[in-house]
Short mmCIF file of C-alpha atoms and ligand atoms in Angstrom, two decimals:
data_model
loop_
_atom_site.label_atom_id
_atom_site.label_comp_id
_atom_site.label_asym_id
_atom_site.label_seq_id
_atom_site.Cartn_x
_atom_site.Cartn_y
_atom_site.Cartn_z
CA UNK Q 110 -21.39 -238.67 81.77
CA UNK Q 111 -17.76 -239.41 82.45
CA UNK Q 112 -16.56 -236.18 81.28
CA UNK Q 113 -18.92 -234.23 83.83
CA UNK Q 114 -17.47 -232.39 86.69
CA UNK Q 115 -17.07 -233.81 90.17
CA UNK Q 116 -18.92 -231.17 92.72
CA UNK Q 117 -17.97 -230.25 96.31
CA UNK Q 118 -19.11 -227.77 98.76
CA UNK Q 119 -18.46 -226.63 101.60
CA UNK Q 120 -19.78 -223.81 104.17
CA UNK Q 121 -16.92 -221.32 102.35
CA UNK Q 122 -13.54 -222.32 101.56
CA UNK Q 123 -12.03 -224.53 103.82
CA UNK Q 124 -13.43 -227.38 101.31
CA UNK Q 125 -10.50 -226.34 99.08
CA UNK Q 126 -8.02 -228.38 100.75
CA UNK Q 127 -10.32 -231.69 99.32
CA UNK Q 128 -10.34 -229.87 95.98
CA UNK Q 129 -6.11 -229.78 96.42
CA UNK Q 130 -6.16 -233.47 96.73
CA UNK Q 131 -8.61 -233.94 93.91
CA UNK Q 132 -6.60 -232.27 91.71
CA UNK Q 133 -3.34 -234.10 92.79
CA UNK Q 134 -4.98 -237.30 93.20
CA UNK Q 135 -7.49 -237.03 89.67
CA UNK Q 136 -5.89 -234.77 87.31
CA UNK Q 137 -7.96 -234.92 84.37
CA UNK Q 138 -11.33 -234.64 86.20
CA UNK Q 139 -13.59 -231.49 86.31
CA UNK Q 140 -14.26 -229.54 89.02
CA UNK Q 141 -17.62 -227.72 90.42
CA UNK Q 142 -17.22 -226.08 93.76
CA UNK Q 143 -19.56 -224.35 95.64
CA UNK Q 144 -18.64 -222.33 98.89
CA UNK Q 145 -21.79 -220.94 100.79
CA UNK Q 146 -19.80 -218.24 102.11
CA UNK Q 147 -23.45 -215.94 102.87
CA UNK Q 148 -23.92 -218.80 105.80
CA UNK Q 149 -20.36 -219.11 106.91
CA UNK Q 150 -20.17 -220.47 109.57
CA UNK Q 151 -22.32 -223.88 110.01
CA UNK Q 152 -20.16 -224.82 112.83
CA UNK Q 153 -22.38 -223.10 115.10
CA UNK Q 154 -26.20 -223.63 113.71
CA UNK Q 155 -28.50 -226.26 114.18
CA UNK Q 156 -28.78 -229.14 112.69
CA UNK Q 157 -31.89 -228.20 110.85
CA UNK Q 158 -30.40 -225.33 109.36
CA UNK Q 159 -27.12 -227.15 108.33
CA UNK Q 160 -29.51 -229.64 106.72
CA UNK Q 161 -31.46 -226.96 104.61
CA UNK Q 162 -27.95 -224.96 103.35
CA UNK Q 163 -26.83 -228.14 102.60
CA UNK Q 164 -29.44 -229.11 100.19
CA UNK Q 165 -29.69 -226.08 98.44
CA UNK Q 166 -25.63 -226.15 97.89
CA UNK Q 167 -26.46 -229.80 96.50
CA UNK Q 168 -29.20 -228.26 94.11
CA UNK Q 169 -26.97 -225.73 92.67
CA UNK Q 170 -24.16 -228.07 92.04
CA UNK Q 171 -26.79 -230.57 90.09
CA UNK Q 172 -27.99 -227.96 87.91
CA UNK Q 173 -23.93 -227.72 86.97
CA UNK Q 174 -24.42 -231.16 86.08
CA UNK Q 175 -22.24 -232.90 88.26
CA UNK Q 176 -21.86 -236.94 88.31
CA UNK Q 177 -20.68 -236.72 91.71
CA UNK Q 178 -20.53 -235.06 95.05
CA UNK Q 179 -18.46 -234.50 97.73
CA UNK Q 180 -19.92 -232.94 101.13
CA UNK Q 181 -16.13 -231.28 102.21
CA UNK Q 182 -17.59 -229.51 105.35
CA UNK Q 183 -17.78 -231.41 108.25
CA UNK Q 184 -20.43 -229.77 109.88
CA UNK Q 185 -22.57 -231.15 106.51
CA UNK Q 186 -20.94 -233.99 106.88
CA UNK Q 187 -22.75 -234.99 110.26
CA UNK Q 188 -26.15 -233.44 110.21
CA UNK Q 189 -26.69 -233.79 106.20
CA UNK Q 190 -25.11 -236.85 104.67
CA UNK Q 191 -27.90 -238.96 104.87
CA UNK Q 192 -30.38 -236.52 103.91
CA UNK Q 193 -28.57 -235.68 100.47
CA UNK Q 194 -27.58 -239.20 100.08
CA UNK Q 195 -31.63 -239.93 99.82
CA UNK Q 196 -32.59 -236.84 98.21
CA UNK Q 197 -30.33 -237.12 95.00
CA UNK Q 198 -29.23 -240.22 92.69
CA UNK Q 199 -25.37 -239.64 91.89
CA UNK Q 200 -22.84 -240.81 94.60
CA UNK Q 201 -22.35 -238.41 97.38
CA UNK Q 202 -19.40 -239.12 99.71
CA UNK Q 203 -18.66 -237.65 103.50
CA UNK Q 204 -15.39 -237.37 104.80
CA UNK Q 205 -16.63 -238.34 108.11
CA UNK Q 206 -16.19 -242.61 107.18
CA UNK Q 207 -12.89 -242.24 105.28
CA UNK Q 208 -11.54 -240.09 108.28
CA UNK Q 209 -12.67 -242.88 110.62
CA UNK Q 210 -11.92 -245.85 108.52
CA UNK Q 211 -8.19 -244.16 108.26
CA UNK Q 212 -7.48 -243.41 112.39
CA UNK Q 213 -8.51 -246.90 113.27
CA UNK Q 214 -5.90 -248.39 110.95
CA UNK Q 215 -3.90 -245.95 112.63
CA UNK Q 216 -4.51 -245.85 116.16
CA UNK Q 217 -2.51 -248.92 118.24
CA UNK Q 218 -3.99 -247.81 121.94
CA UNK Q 219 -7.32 -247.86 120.64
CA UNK Q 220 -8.01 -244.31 121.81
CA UNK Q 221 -8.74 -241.79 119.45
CA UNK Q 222 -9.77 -238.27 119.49
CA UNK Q 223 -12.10 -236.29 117.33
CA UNK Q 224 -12.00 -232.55 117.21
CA UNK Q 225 -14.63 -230.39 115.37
CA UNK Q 226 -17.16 -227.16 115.65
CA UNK Q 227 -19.31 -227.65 117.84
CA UNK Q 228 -22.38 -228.89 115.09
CA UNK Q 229 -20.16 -231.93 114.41
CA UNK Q 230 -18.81 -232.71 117.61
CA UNK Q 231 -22.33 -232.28 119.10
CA UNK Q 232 -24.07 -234.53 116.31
CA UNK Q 233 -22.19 -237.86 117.89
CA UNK Q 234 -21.13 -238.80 114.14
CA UNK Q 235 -17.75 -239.96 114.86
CA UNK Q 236 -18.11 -241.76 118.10
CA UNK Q 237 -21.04 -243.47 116.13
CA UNK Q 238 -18.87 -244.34 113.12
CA UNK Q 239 -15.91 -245.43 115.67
CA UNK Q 240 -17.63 -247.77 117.48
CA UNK Q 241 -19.77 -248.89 114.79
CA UNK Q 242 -16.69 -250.08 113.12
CA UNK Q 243 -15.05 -251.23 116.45
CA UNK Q 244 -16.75 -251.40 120.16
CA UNK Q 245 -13.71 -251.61 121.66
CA UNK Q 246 -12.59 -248.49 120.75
CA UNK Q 247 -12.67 -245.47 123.45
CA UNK Q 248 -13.32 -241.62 121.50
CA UNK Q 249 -12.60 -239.05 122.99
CA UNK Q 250 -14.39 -235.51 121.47
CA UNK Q 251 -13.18 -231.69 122.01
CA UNK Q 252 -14.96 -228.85 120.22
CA UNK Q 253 -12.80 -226.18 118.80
CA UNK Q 254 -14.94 -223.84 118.13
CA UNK Q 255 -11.91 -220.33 118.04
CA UNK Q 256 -9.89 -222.66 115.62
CA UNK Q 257 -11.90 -221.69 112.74
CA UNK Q 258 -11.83 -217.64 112.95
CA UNK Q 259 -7.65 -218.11 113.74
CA UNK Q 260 -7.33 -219.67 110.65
CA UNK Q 261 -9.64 -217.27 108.78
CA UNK Q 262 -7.30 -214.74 110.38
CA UNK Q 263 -4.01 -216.20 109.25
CA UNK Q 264 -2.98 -216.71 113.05
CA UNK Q 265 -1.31 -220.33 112.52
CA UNK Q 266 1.45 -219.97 115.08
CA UNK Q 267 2.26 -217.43 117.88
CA UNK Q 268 1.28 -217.24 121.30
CA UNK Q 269 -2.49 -216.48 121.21
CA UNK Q 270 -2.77 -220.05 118.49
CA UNK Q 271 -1.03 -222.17 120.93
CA UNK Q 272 -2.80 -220.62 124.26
CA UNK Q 273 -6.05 -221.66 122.61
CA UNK Q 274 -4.56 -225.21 121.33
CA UNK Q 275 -2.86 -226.04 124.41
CA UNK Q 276 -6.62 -225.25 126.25
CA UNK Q 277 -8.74 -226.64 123.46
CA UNK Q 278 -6.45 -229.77 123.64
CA UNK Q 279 -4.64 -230.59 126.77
CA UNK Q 280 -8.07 -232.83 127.98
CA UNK Q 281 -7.27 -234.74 124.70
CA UNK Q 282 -3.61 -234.87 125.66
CA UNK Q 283 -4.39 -236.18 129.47
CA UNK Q 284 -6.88 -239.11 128.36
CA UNK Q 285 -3.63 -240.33 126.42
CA UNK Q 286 -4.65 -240.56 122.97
CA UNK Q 287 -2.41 -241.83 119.90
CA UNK Q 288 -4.42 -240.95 116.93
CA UNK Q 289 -6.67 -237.71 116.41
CA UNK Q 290 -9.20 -236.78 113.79
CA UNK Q 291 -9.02 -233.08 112.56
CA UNK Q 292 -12.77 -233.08 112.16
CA UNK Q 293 -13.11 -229.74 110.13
CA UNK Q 294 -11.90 -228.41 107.10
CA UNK Q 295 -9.95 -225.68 108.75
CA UNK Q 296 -8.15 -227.28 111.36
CA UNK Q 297 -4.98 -228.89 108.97
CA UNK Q 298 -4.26 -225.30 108.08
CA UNK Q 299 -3.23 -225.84 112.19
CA UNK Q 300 -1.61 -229.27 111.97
CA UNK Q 301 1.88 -228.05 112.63
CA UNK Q 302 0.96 -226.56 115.60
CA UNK Q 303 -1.28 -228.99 117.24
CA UNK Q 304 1.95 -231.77 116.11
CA UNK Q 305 3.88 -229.86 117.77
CA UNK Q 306 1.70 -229.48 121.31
CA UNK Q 307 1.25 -233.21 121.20
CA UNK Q 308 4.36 -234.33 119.50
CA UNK Q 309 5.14 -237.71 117.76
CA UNK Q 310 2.65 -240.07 119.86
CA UNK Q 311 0.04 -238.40 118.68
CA UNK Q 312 -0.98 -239.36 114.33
CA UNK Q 313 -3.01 -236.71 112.94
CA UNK Q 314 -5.47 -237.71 110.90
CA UNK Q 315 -6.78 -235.40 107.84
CA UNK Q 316 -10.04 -236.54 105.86
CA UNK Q 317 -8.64 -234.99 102.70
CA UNK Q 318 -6.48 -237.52 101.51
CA UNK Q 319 -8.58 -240.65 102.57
CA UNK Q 320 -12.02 -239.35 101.14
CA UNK Q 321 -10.09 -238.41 97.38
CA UNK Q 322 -9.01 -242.01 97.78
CA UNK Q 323 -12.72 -243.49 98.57
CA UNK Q 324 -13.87 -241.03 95.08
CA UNK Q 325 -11.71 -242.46 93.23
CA UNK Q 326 -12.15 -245.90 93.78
CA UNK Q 327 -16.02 -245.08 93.96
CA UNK Q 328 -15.72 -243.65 89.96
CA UNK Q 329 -14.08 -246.47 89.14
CA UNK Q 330 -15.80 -248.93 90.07
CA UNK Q 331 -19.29 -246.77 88.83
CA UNK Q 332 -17.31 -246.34 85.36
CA UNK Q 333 -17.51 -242.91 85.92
CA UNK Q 334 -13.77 -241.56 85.36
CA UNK Q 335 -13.15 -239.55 82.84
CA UNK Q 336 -10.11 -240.81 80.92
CA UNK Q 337 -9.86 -238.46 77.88
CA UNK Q 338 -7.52 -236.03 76.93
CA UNK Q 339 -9.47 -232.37 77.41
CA UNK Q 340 -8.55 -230.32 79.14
CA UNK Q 341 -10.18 -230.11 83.38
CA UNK Q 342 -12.42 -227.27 84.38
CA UNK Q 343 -12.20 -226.00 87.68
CA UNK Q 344 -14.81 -223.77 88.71
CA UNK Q 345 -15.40 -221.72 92.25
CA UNK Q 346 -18.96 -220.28 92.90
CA UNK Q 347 -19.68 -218.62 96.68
CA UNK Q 348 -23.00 -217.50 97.83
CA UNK Q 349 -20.66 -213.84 98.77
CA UNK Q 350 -17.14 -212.98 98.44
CA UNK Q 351 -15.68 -211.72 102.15
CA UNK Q 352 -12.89 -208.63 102.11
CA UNK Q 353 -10.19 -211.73 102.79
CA UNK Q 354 -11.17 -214.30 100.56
CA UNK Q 355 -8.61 -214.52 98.02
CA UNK Q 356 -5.43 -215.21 101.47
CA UNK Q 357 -7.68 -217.77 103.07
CA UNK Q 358 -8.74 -219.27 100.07
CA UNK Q 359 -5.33 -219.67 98.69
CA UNK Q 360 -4.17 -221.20 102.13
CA UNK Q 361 -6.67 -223.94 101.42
CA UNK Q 362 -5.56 -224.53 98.42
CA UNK Q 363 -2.01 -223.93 97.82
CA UNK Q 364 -2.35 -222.33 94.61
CA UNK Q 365 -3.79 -219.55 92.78
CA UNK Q 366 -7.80 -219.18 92.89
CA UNK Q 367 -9.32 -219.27 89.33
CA UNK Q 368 -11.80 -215.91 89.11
CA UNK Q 369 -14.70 -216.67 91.68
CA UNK Q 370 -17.97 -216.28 90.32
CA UNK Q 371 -20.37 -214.82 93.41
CA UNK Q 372 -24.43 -216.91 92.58
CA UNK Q 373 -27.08 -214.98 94.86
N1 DGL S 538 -16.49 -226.19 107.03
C1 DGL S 538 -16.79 -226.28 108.45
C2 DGL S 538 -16.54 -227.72 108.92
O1 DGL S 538 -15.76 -228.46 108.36
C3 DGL S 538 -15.97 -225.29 109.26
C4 DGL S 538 -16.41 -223.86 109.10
C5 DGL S 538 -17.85 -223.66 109.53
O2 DGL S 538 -18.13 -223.69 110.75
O3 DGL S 538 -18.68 -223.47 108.67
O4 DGL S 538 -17.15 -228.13 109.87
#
């Protein structure tokens, strides 16, 4: 079992930049990942709909024979988690709680904002998960729902990028926050920018590095790391392959994309 691939999916490829910090963080492991680029985006569909893409992702990944999974989207995160977590029996991790667990050891005011699409942000998740963790805690939430097609576009900086940051985010900036959550896979292609609106009082928090962390400790302590001396597979499978999707993908994950294999 150790020696099986780790899976992860997201709505298309913004799940990449987990798959970055699995490979940094876990070398020798195996990869699976699925991108359900034919649904792109989830940010802006129900619930119910996010729940039944999200299951079927899960399904294709098991039949690759995965031992574990991560849900990289946040939009699955929120309105699928628990749903997966029941329907299968390997490990399935979020990276809603390891995003929260990290800005509250973070945030000295206490006040932390969450940004995500509108699916996540709507959901409630992280004010949930805050509060759940600590009552005292004020969240403060901000949809950014034109993030998502500027970083699709490659528009990271310029004057259009920080119009729509400085509106998306000023509300965030007047309630005084020190720590904020960059709730979606896309928005830490934008971290530079939204550092620089806010400047230094303002800790960004990205799930990426925090959830590799949680899967790793989580193999462990399941015994299920693989600790021989093949060498990893790292496989990409969409549900479609957009004109664009070799530049975005590669912005997610700072390297060269292996061939893509396109499942219908
Ligand atoms: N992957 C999605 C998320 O993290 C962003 C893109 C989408 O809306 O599907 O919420």
């Amino acid at each position: 079992m150790n020696a099986n691939p780790i899976g992860v999916f997201d709505s298309g490829l913004g799940g990449l930049t987990v798959v970055r910090e699995i490979r940094r963080e876990l070398p020798r492991e195996s990869i699976v990942y699925f991108g359900d680029l034919a649904h792109l985006p989830y940010g802006t569909k129900s619930g119910a709909q996010i729940q039944r893409f999200s299951l079927e992702s899960t399904e294709f990944l098991i039949q690759k024979g995965i031992k574990a999974l991560v849900i990289a989207c946040n939009s699955s995160s929120s309105a699928a988690f628990h749903l997966v977590r029941k329907r299968f029996s390997i490990p399935v991790l979020s990276v809603i709680e390891p995003a929260v667990e990290e800005s509250l050891g973070m945030s000295a005011a206490g006040k932390i904002g969450v940004i995500g699409t509108a699916a996540t942000i709507e959901s409630g998740v992280y004010e949930v998960a805050l509060r759940r963790k600590n009552p005292r805690i004020q969240v403060f939430v901000q949809s950014c729902p034109l993030f998502v097609p500027l970083v699709e576009e490659g528009w990271l900086d310029g004057g259009v990028t920080e119009r729509v940051i400085e509106k998306y985010l000023t509300p965030l900036a007047h309630k005084g926050i020190d720590t904020l959550i960059l709730g979606c896979t896309h928005y830490p292609i934008l971290a530079a920018e939204i550092h620089s609106f806010f400047g230094p009082r303002v800790r960004l928090v990205d799930s990426a590095r925090p959830t590799v962390r949680r899967l790793a400790s989580l193999l462990q302590e399941k015994k299920l790391l693989y600790e021989g001396k093949r060498k990893p597979k790292f496989e990409i499978f969409t549900s479609d392959l957009p004109r664009n999707f070799r530049l975005v993908g590669e912005r997610f994950l700072g390297e060269k994309l292996p061939p893509i294999k396109v499942v219908r």
